PDB file of C-alpha atoms and ligand atoms in Angstrom:
ATOM      1  CA  MET A   1      66.247 140.209 -32.294  1.00 98.00           C
ATOM      2  CA  LYS A   2      64.783 142.044 -35.368  1.00 98.00           C
ATOM      3  CA  VAL A   3      67.077 141.276 -38.249  1.00 98.00           C
ATOM      4  CA  ALA A   4      67.355 143.035 -42.008  1.00 98.00           C
ATOM      5  CA  MET A   5      68.993 140.461 -44.300  1.00 98.00           C
ATOM      6  CA  ILE A   6      70.500 142.549 -47.219  1.00 98.00           C
ATOM      7  CA  GLY A   7      70.829 140.098 -50.213  1.00 98.00           C
ATOM      8  CA  GLY A   8      68.491 137.818 -48.228  1.00 98.00           C
ATOM      9  CA  THR A   9      67.408 135.595 -51.315  1.00 98.00           C
ATOM     10  CA  GLY A  10      70.884 134.606 -51.848  1.00 98.00           C
ATOM     11  CA  ASP A  11      72.684 131.339 -50.570  1.00 97.00           C
ATOM     12  CA  MET A  12      73.992 132.663 -47.379  1.00 98.00           C
ATOM     13  CA  GLY A  13      71.353 135.426 -46.592  1.00 98.00           C
ATOM     14  CA  TYR A  14      68.301 132.835 -46.898  1.00 98.00           C
ATOM     15  CA  GLY A  15      70.211 130.155 -45.295  1.00 98.00           C
ATOM     16  CA  LEU A  16      71.283 132.159 -42.315  1.00 98.00           C
ATOM     17  CA  ALA A  17      67.821 133.589 -42.192  1.00 98.00           C
ATOM     18  CA  LEU A  18      66.186 129.868 -41.956  1.00 98.00           C
ATOM     19  CA  ARG A  19      68.523 129.260 -38.922  1.00 98.00           C
ATOM     20  CA  LEU A  20      67.711 132.640 -37.303  1.00 98.00           C
ATOM     21  CA  LEU A  21      63.699 132.087 -38.027  1.00 98.00           C
ATOM     22  CA  ARG A  22      64.149 128.853 -36.025  1.00 97.00           C
ATOM     23  CA  ALA A  23      66.003 130.258 -33.459  1.00 98.00           C
ATOM     24  CA  GLY A  24      63.067 132.533 -32.734  1.00 98.00           C
ATOM     25  CA  HIS A  25      64.434 135.864 -34.249  1.00 98.00           C
ATOM     26  CA  GLU A  26      62.123 138.003 -36.525  1.00 98.00           C
ATOM     27  CA  ILE A  27      63.498 138.287 -40.145  1.00 98.00           C
ATOM     28  CA  PHE A  28      63.202 141.205 -42.565  1.00 98.00           C
ATOM     29  CA  LEU A  29      64.340 139.695 -45.809  1.00 98.00           C
ATOM     30  CA  GLY A  30      65.764 141.879 -48.288  1.00 98.00           C
ATOM     31  CA  SER A  31      66.139 141.855 -51.871  1.00 98.00           C
ATOM     32  CA  ARG A  32      66.583 144.577 -54.922  1.00 98.00           C
ATOM     33  CA  ARG A  33      63.382 143.096 -56.309  1.00 98.00           C
ATOM     34  CA  LEU A  34      60.257 142.737 -53.743  1.00 98.00           C
ATOM     35  CA  GLU A  35      58.777 139.788 -55.999  1.00 98.00           C
ATOM     36  CA  ARG A  36      62.146 137.882 -55.124  1.00 98.00           C
ATOM     37  CA  ALA A  37      61.827 138.754 -51.498  1.00 98.00           C
ATOM     38  CA  LYS A  38      58.335 137.619 -51.369  1.00 98.00           C
ATOM     39  CA  ASP A  39      59.048 134.469 -53.010  1.00 98.00           C
ATOM     40  CA  ALA A  40      61.754 133.711 -50.484  1.00 98.00           C
ATOM     41  CA  GLU A  41      59.396 134.866 -47.340  1.00 98.00           C
ATOM     42  CA  ALA A  42      56.716 132.345 -48.878  1.00 98.00           C
ATOM     43  CA  GLU A  43      59.258 129.572 -48.917  1.00 98.00           C
ATOM     44  CA  ALA A  44      60.548 130.278 -45.454  1.00 98.00           C
ATOM     45  CA  LYS A  45      57.237 130.257 -44.219  1.00 98.00           C
ATOM     46  CA  TYR A  46      56.700 126.529 -45.387  1.00 98.00           C
ATOM     47  CA  LEU A  47      60.118 125.481 -44.137  1.00 98.00           C
ATOM     48  CA  VAL A  48      59.844 127.257 -40.803  1.00 98.00           C
ATOM     49  CA  PRO A  49      56.273 127.636 -40.114  1.00 97.00           C
ATOM     50  CA  GLU A  50      56.424 129.282 -36.846  1.00 96.00           C
ATOM     51  CA  GLY A  51      58.907 131.672 -38.401  1.00 97.00           C
ATOM     52  CA  LYS A  52      58.274 135.475 -38.176  1.00 98.00           C
ATOM     53  CA  ILE A  53      59.627 136.766 -41.612  1.00 98.00           C
ATOM     54  CA  ILE A  54      58.528 139.652 -44.225  1.00 98.00           C
ATOM     55  CA  GLY A  55      60.329 139.999 -47.675  1.00 98.00           C
ATOM     56  CA  MET A  56      60.938 143.342 -48.328  1.00 98.00           C
ATOM     57  CA  ASP A  57      62.938 145.721 -50.500  1.00 98.00           C
ATOM     58  CA  ASN A  58      66.527 146.207 -48.835  1.00 98.00           C
ATOM     59  CA  ALA A  59      66.063 149.876 -47.836  1.00 98.00           C
ATOM     60  CA  ALA A  60      62.653 148.907 -46.127  1.00 98.00           C
ATOM     61  CA  ALA A  61      64.387 145.855 -44.556  1.00 98.00           C
ATOM     62  CA  VAL A  62      67.300 148.078 -43.085  1.00 98.00           C
ATOM     63  CA  ALA A  63      64.523 150.621 -41.881  1.00 98.00           C
ATOM     64  CA  ALA A  64      62.601 147.649 -39.907  1.00 98.00           C
ATOM     65  CA  GLY A  65      65.791 145.788 -38.521  1.00 98.00           C
ATOM     66  CA  GLU A  66      67.696 146.637 -35.359  1.00 98.00           C
ATOM     67  CA  LEU A  67      70.606 144.994 -36.829  1.00 98.00           C
ATOM     68  CA  ALA A  68      71.321 144.564 -40.385  1.00 98.00           C
ATOM     69  CA  VAL A  69      73.244 141.690 -42.109  1.00 99.00           C
ATOM     70  CA  ILE A  70      75.004 142.673 -45.549  1.00 98.00           C
ATOM     71  CA  ALA A  71      74.837 139.271 -47.537  1.00 98.00           C
ATOM     72  CA  VAL A  72      75.561 140.434 -50.957  1.00 98.00           C
ATOM     73  CA  PRO A  73      78.519 139.191 -53.370  1.00 97.00           C
ATOM     74  CA  ALA A  74      81.502 141.157 -53.640  1.00 96.00           C
ATOM     75  CA  SER A  75      80.604 142.669 -56.716  1.00 96.00           C
ATOM     76  CA  GLY A  76      77.560 144.581 -55.398  1.00 98.00           C
ATOM     77  CA  HIS A  77      79.278 145.297 -51.936  1.00 98.00           C
ATOM     78  CA  ARG A  78      80.388 149.076 -52.569  1.00 98.00           C
ATOM     79  CA  GLU A  79      77.193 149.869 -54.480  1.00 98.00           C
ATOM     80  CA  THR A  80      74.857 148.450 -51.927  1.00 98.00           C
ATOM     81  CA  LEU A  81      76.451 150.202 -48.871  1.00 98.00           C
ATOM     82  CA  LEU A  82      76.481 153.488 -50.770  1.00 98.00           C
ATOM     83  CA  GLU A  83      72.672 152.860 -51.586  1.00 98.00           C
ATOM     84  CA  LEU A  84      71.946 152.094 -47.932  1.00 98.00           C
ATOM     85  CA  ARG A  85      74.158 154.178 -46.346  1.00 98.00           C
ATOM     86  CA  GLU A  86      71.764 156.706 -44.464  1.00 98.00           C
ATOM     87  CA  GLY A  87      69.488 153.793 -42.952  1.00 98.00           C
ATOM     88  CA  LEU A  88      72.621 151.617 -41.913  1.00 98.00           C
ATOM     89  CA  ARG A  89      74.425 154.481 -39.935  1.00 97.00           C
ATOM     90  CA  GLU A  90      71.635 153.996 -37.548  1.00 95.00           C
ATOM     91  CA  LYS A  91      71.890 150.012 -37.086  1.00 98.00           C
ATOM     92  CA  ALA A  92      74.267 147.488 -35.651  1.00 98.00           C
ATOM     93  CA  VAL A  93      75.707 146.310 -39.058  1.00 98.00           C
ATOM     94  CA  LEU A  94      77.034 142.410 -39.703  1.00 98.00           C
ATOM     95  CA  ASP A  95      78.794 142.311 -42.623  1.00 98.00           C
ATOM     96  CA  ILE A  96      79.477 138.670 -43.589  1.00 98.00           C
ATOM     97  CA  THR A  97      80.674 139.318 -47.239  1.00 98.00           C
ATOM     98  CA  ILE A  98      84.184 138.460 -48.846  1.00 98.00           C
ATOM     99  CA  PRO A  99      85.769 139.976 -51.615  1.00 98.00           C
ATOM    100  CA  LEU A 100      86.815 136.972 -53.823  1.00 96.00           C
ATOM    101  CA  ALA A 101      88.213 136.964 -57.112  1.00 94.00           C
ATOM    102  CA  PHE A 102      87.968 134.003 -59.232  1.00 92.00           C
ATOM    103  CA  LYS A 103      90.295 132.391 -61.955  1.00 94.00           C
ATOM    104  CA  PRO A 104      92.392 131.957 -59.790  1.00 94.00           C
ATOM    105  CA  LEU A 105      90.520 132.158 -56.835  1.00 94.00           C
ATOM    106  CA  ARG A 106      91.734 134.356 -54.385  1.00 96.00           C
ATOM    107  CA  TYR A 107      91.289 137.197 -51.670  1.00 98.00           C
ATOM    108  CA  ALA A 108      90.964 140.572 -53.408  1.00 98.00           C
ATOM    109  CA  PRO A 109      89.957 143.069 -51.132  1.00 98.00           C
ATOM    110  CA  PRO A 110      89.295 146.767 -51.746  1.00 98.00           C
ATOM    111  CA  ALA A 111      91.593 149.664 -51.346  1.00 98.00           C
ATOM    112  CA  GLU A 112      90.497 149.947 -47.747  1.00 98.00           C
ATOM    113  CA  GLY A 113      92.033 146.398 -46.917  1.00 98.00           C
ATOM    114  CA  SER A 114      88.712 144.289 -46.543  1.00 98.00           C
ATOM    115  CA  ASN A 115      85.120 144.440 -47.182  1.00 98.00           C
ATOM    116  CA  ALA A 116      84.319 145.250 -43.350  1.00 98.00           C
ATOM    117  CA  LEU A 117      86.761 148.076 -43.594  1.00 98.00           C
ATOM    118  CA  GLU A 118      85.311 149.499 -46.851  1.00 98.00           C
ATOM    119  CA  THR A 119      81.677 149.218 -45.121  1.00 98.00           C
ATOM    120  CA  ALA A 120      83.132 151.332 -41.974  1.00 98.00           C
ATOM    121  CA  ALA A 121      84.647 153.547 -44.366  1.00 98.00           C
ATOM    122  CA  ILE A 122      81.529 154.346 -46.332  1.00 98.00           C
ATOM    123  CA  LEU A 123      79.181 154.660 -42.985  1.00 98.00           C
ATOM    124  CA  GLY A 124      81.419 157.052 -41.284  1.00 98.00           C
ATOM    125  CA  GLU A 125      82.033 158.190 -37.577  1.00 96.00           C
ATOM    126  CA  GLY A 126      79.837 156.375 -35.138  1.00 96.00           C
ATOM    127  CA  CYS A 127      79.002 153.129 -37.058  1.00 98.00           C
ATOM    128  CA  ARG A 128      78.869 149.933 -35.454  1.00 98.00           C
ATOM    129  CA  VAL A 129      80.320 147.513 -37.848  1.00 98.00           C
ATOM    130  CA  ALA A 130      80.889 143.878 -37.108  1.00 98.00           C
ATOM    131  CA  ALA A 131      82.274 141.120 -39.507  1.00 98.00           C
ATOM    132  CA  GLY A 132      82.129 137.360 -39.365  1.00 98.00           C
ATOM    133  CA  LEU A 133      80.520 134.186 -40.830  1.00 98.00           C
ATOM    134  CA  HIS A 134      83.347 133.807 -43.292  1.00 98.00           C
ATOM    135  CA  THR A 135      83.971 130.336 -42.375  1.00 98.00           C
ATOM    136  CA  VAL A 136      80.210 129.272 -41.993  1.00 98.00           C
ATOM    137  CA  SER A 137      79.190 127.357 -45.318  1.00 97.00           C
ATOM    138  CA  ALA A 138      75.937 128.253 -46.827  1.00 97.00           C
ATOM    139  CA  ALA A 139      75.284 124.907 -47.830  1.00 96.00           C
ATOM    140  CA  LEU A 140      75.426 123.846 -43.973  1.00 97.00           C
ATOM    141  CA  LEU A 141      73.243 126.818 -43.114  1.00 98.00           C
ATOM    142  CA  ARG A 142      70.489 125.874 -45.769  1.00 97.00           C
ATOM    143  CA  ASP A 143      70.401 122.107 -44.570  1.00 96.00           C
ATOM    144  CA  LEU A 144      68.193 122.340 -41.850  1.00 96.00           C
ATOM    145  CA  GLU A 145      68.300 118.372 -41.274  1.00 96.00           C
ATOM    146  CA  ARG A 146      72.033 118.891 -40.311  1.00 95.00           C
ATOM    147  CA  PRO A 147      72.490 120.675 -36.756  1.00 94.00           C
ATOM    148  CA  LEU A 148      75.189 123.414 -36.382  1.00 96.00           C
ATOM    149  CA  ASP A 149      78.145 122.742 -34.202  1.00 94.00           C
ATOM    150  CA  VAL A 150      80.400 125.578 -35.590  1.00 97.00           C
ATOM    151  CA  ASP A 151      82.714 128.249 -34.239  1.00 98.00           C
ATOM    152  CA  ALA A 152      82.689 131.818 -35.844  1.00 98.00           C
ATOM    153  CA  LEU A 153      85.452 134.658 -35.508  1.00 98.00           C
ATOM    154  CA  LEU A 154      83.745 138.084 -35.009  1.00 98.00           C
ATOM    155  CA  VAL A 155      85.871 141.327 -35.502  1.00 98.00           C
ATOM    156  CA  GLY A 156      84.343 144.882 -35.301  1.00 98.00           C
ATOM    157  CA  ASN A 157      84.585 148.105 -33.954  1.00 97.00           C
ATOM    158  CA  ASP A 158      82.432 148.294 -31.517  1.00 98.00           C
ATOM    159  CA  ALA A 159      82.000 145.704 -28.507  1.00 98.00           C
ATOM    160  CA  GLY A 160      78.365 145.948 -27.886  1.00 98.00           C
ATOM    161  CA  THR A 161      77.784 145.120 -31.733  1.00 98.00           C
ATOM    162  CA  LYS A 162      80.025 142.022 -31.247  1.00 98.00           C
ATOM    163  CA  GLU A 163      78.225 140.977 -28.025  1.00 98.00           C
ATOM    164  CA  GLN A 164      74.834 141.697 -29.910  1.00 98.00           C
ATOM    165  CA  VAL A 165      75.972 139.191 -32.795  1.00 98.00           C
ATOM    166  CA  ILE A 166      77.218 136.629 -30.331  1.00 98.00           C
ATOM    167  CA  GLU A 167      73.728 136.700 -28.671  1.00 98.00           C
ATOM    168  CA  LEU A 168      72.211 136.618 -32.127  1.00 98.00           C
ATOM    169  CA  LEU A 169      73.684 133.454 -33.101  1.00 98.00           C
ATOM    170  CA  ALA A 170      73.419 131.868 -29.853  1.00 96.00           C
ATOM    171  CA  GLY A 171      70.280 129.688 -30.672  1.00 95.00           C
ATOM    172  CA  THR A 172      71.469 128.685 -34.048  1.00 97.00           C
ATOM    173  CA  GLY A 173      74.516 126.411 -32.981  1.00 96.00           C
ATOM    174  CA  ILE A 174      77.014 128.938 -34.297  1.00 98.00           C
ATOM    175  CA  ARG A 175      79.298 129.900 -31.341  1.00 98.00           C
ATOM    176  CA  GLY A 176      80.606 133.377 -31.997  1.00 98.00           C
ATOM    177  CA  TYR A 177      83.865 134.804 -30.442  1.00 98.00           C
ATOM    178  CA  ASP A 178      85.073 138.253 -30.200  1.00 98.00           C
ATOM    179  CA  ALA A 179      88.233 138.218 -32.268  1.00 98.00           C
ATOM    180  CA  GLY A 180      89.256 141.830 -31.929  1.00 98.00           C
ATOM    181  CA  SER A 181      89.013 144.744 -34.274  1.00 98.00           C
ATOM    182  CA  LEU A 182      88.546 145.503 -37.635  1.00 98.00           C
ATOM    183  CA  MET A 183      92.166 145.492 -38.092  1.00 98.00           C
ATOM    184  CA  PHE A 184      91.993 141.635 -38.332  1.00 98.00           C
ATOM    185  CA  SER A 185      89.010 141.820 -40.771  1.00 98.00           C
ATOM    186  CA  PRO A 186      91.589 140.807 -43.681  1.00 98.00           C
ATOM    187  CA  VAL A 187      92.562 137.830 -41.541  1.00 98.00           C
ATOM    188  CA  VAL A 188      89.093 136.525 -41.195  1.00 98.00           C
ATOM    189  CA  GLU A 189      87.990 137.559 -44.698  1.00 98.00           C
ATOM    190  CA  SER A 190      90.735 135.725 -46.258  1.00 98.00           C
ATOM    191  CA  LEU A 191      90.106 132.498 -44.620  1.00 98.00           C
ATOM    192  CA  THR A 192      87.366 131.666 -47.114  1.00 97.00           C
ATOM    193  CA  PRO A 193      89.387 131.041 -50.478  1.00 97.00           C
ATOM    194  CA  MET A 194      91.252 128.562 -48.197  1.00 97.00           C
ATOM    195  CA  LEU A 195      88.600 126.582 -46.904  1.00 97.00           C
ATOM    196  CA  ILE A 196      87.160 126.270 -50.702  1.00 97.00           C
ATOM    197  CA  GLY A 197      90.179 124.856 -51.702  1.00 96.00           C
ATOM    198  CA  MET A 198      90.100 122.540 -48.419  1.00 97.00           C
ATOM    199  CA  ASN A 199      86.343 121.526 -49.365  1.00 97.00           C
ATOM    200  CA  LYS A 200      87.761 120.483 -52.849  1.00 96.00           C
ATOM    201  CA  ARG A 201      90.657 118.410 -51.467  1.00 97.00           C
ATOM    202  CA  TYR A 202      88.371 116.711 -48.814  1.00 98.00           C
ATOM    203  CA  GLY A 203      85.211 116.110 -51.144  1.00 98.00           C
ATOM    204  CA  SER A 204      83.008 118.339 -48.578  1.00 97.00           C
ATOM    205  CA  ASN A 205      80.994 121.672 -48.780  1.00 95.00           C
ATOM    206  CA  HIS A 206      80.861 122.933 -45.416  1.00 96.00           C
ATOM    207  CA  ILE A 207      84.275 122.736 -44.010  1.00 97.00           C
ATOM    208  CA  GLY A 208      84.382 125.056 -40.813  1.00 97.00           C
ATOM    209  CA  ILE A 209      86.542 126.022 -37.691  1.00 96.00           C
ATOM    210  CA  ARG A 210      86.479 125.004 -34.096  1.00 96.00           C
ATOM    211  CA  LEU A 211      88.448 126.864 -31.613  1.00 97.00           C
ATOM    212  CA  THR A 212      90.158 125.261 -28.691  1.00 96.00           C
ATOM    213  CA  GLY A 213      91.774 126.373 -25.419  1.00 96.00           C
ATOM    214  CA  PHE A 214      89.565 128.402 -23.640  1.00 92.00           C
TER     215      PHE A 214
HETATM  216  N1  NAP B   1      78.401 131.018 -49.957  1.00 76.45           N
HETATM  217  C1  NAP B   1      78.999 130.755 -48.668  1.00 76.45           C
HETATM  218  O1  NAP B   1      79.418 129.588 -48.397  1.00 76.45           O
HETATM  219  C2  NAP B   1      79.485 131.802 -48.073  1.00 76.45           C
HETATM  220  C3  NAP B   1      79.848 131.560 -46.670  1.00 76.45           C
HETATM  221  C4  NAP B   1      80.053 132.657 -46.302  1.00 76.45           C
HETATM  222  C5  NAP B   1      80.198 134.113 -46.823  1.00 76.45           C
HETATM  223  N2  NAP B   1      79.611 134.377 -47.800  1.00 76.45           N
HETATM  224  C6  NAP B   1      79.715 135.640 -48.463  1.00 76.45           C
HETATM  225  O2  NAP B   1      78.353 136.233 -48.431  1.00 76.45           O
HETATM  226  C7  NAP B   1      77.856 136.909 -49.189  1.00 76.45           C
HETATM  227  C8  NAP B   1      76.684 136.391 -49.958  1.00 76.45           C
HETATM  228  O3  NAP B   1      77.200 135.142 -50.694  1.00 76.45           O
HETATM  229  P1  NAP B   1      75.951 134.351 -51.692  1.00 76.45           P
HETATM  230  O4  NAP B   1      76.657 133.048 -51.961  1.00 76.45           O
HETATM  231  O5  NAP B   1      74.523 134.068 -50.661  1.00 76.45           O
HETATM  232  O6  NAP B   1      75.826 135.143 -52.756  1.00 76.45           O
HETATM  233  P2  NAP B   1      74.516 134.962 -53.945  1.00 76.45           P
HETATM  234  O7  NAP B   1      73.680 133.990 -53.536  1.00 76.45           O
HETATM  235  O8  NAP B   1      75.438 135.201 -55.289  1.00 76.45           O
HETATM  236  O9  NAP B   1      73.944 136.780 -53.726  1.00 76.45           O
HETATM  237  C9  NAP B   1      73.220 136.989 -52.659  1.00 76.45           C
HETATM  238  C10 NAP B   1      72.203 137.979 -53.064  1.00 76.45           C
HETATM  239  O10 NAP B   1      72.696 138.988 -53.348  1.00 76.45           O
HETATM  240  C11 NAP B   1      71.881 140.043 -54.424  1.00 76.45           C
HETATM  241  N3  NAP B   1      72.975 140.541 -55.145  1.00 76.45           N
HETATM  242  C12 NAP B   1      73.211 139.727 -56.384  1.00 76.45           C
HETATM  243  N4  NAP B   1      74.253 140.681 -57.058  1.00 76.45           N
HETATM  244  C13 NAP B   1      74.122 141.765 -56.486  1.00 76.45           C
HETATM  245  C14 NAP B   1      74.667 143.210 -56.716  1.00 76.45           C
HETATM  246  N5  NAP B   1      75.336 143.260 -57.449  1.00 76.45           N
HETATM  247  N6  NAP B   1      74.359 144.163 -55.691  1.00 76.45           N
HETATM  248  C15 NAP B   1      73.251 144.100 -54.861  1.00 76.45           C
HETATM  249  N7  NAP B   1      72.923 142.648 -54.656  1.00 76.45           N
HETATM  250  C16 NAP B   1      73.266 141.868 -55.512  1.00 76.45           C
HETATM  251  C17 NAP B   1      70.889 138.862 -55.005  1.00 76.45           C
HETATM  252  O11 NAP B   1      69.797 139.055 -54.249  1.00 76.45           O
HETATM  253  P3  NAP B   1      68.464 140.127 -55.344  1.00 76.45           P
HETATM  254  O12 NAP B   1      68.674 139.853 -56.651  1.00 76.45           O
HETATM  255  O13 NAP B   1      67.203 139.357 -54.460  1.00 76.45           O
HETATM  256  O14 NAP B   1      68.654 141.377 -54.847  1.00 76.45           O
HETATM  257  C18 NAP B   1      71.445 137.613 -54.239  1.00 76.45           C
HETATM  258  O15 NAP B   1      70.444 136.635 -54.170  1.00 76.45           O
HETATM  259  C19 NAP B   1      79.036 136.973 -50.489  1.00 76.45           C
HETATM  260  O16 NAP B   1      80.095 138.041 -49.884  1.00 76.45           O
HETATM  261  C20 NAP B   1      80.304 135.735 -49.999  1.00 76.45           C
HETATM  262  O17 NAP B   1      81.461 135.904 -50.168  1.00 76.45           O
HETATM  263  C21 NAP B   1      79.303 133.316 -48.718  1.00 76.45           C
END
């Protein structure tokens, strides 16, 4: 699949890009600065020599991908969506962002109720938005020596997009599950501050979730 990674130079976007490259997907790695995207492209080609990746500015990456992953910090979420709105309306979108606030660490959603709901509100009628990977650690993604064996709850406003994401992740070791509509996005987004606290208590940096009972 052709994947646009918006915020692809960051911990999460870059780590996910490496895992998707290894699974045979094509990555258009986006940045606000072309030079940073090209640096990340060069490093990714060294780490995954067989991978197909091109560093671009964020808007060009959106245009090139079939599916766009939003991987920017919460502080830039709204602004990024507004800037890329026209291109993103045409695409399947996977929003992996979490509205975190610090000191104290907490879930601090925007007025729409969650980052994913904000995305859907900005992109408007007919948009295809899924949200997920909130419980998958960037540190784990970037450690290519470590096999992935985690589950991911996916919510969204379009069943086809959720299926597309499940298929995308399948080759990486992340098992995606359809957890329902965007109504549940505050639930899945707000698991992260809890996991960050658990990581501290248990001395880890990659505690995730596994589902049972299927
Ligand atoms: N870290 C984790 O384990 C984890 C797990 C699950 C989900 N998440 C979520 O994934 C998202 C990305 O996390 P991260 O740790 O990768 O973030 P990050 O490294 O801080 O930022 C990702 C990239 O976004 C771009 N960026 C920074 N500020 C921006 C702004 N104001 N507007 C637009 N773009 C901006 C930067 O790229 P350029 O400067 O190159 O444009 C940066 O490299 C966050 O919402 C986070 O909550 C993180």
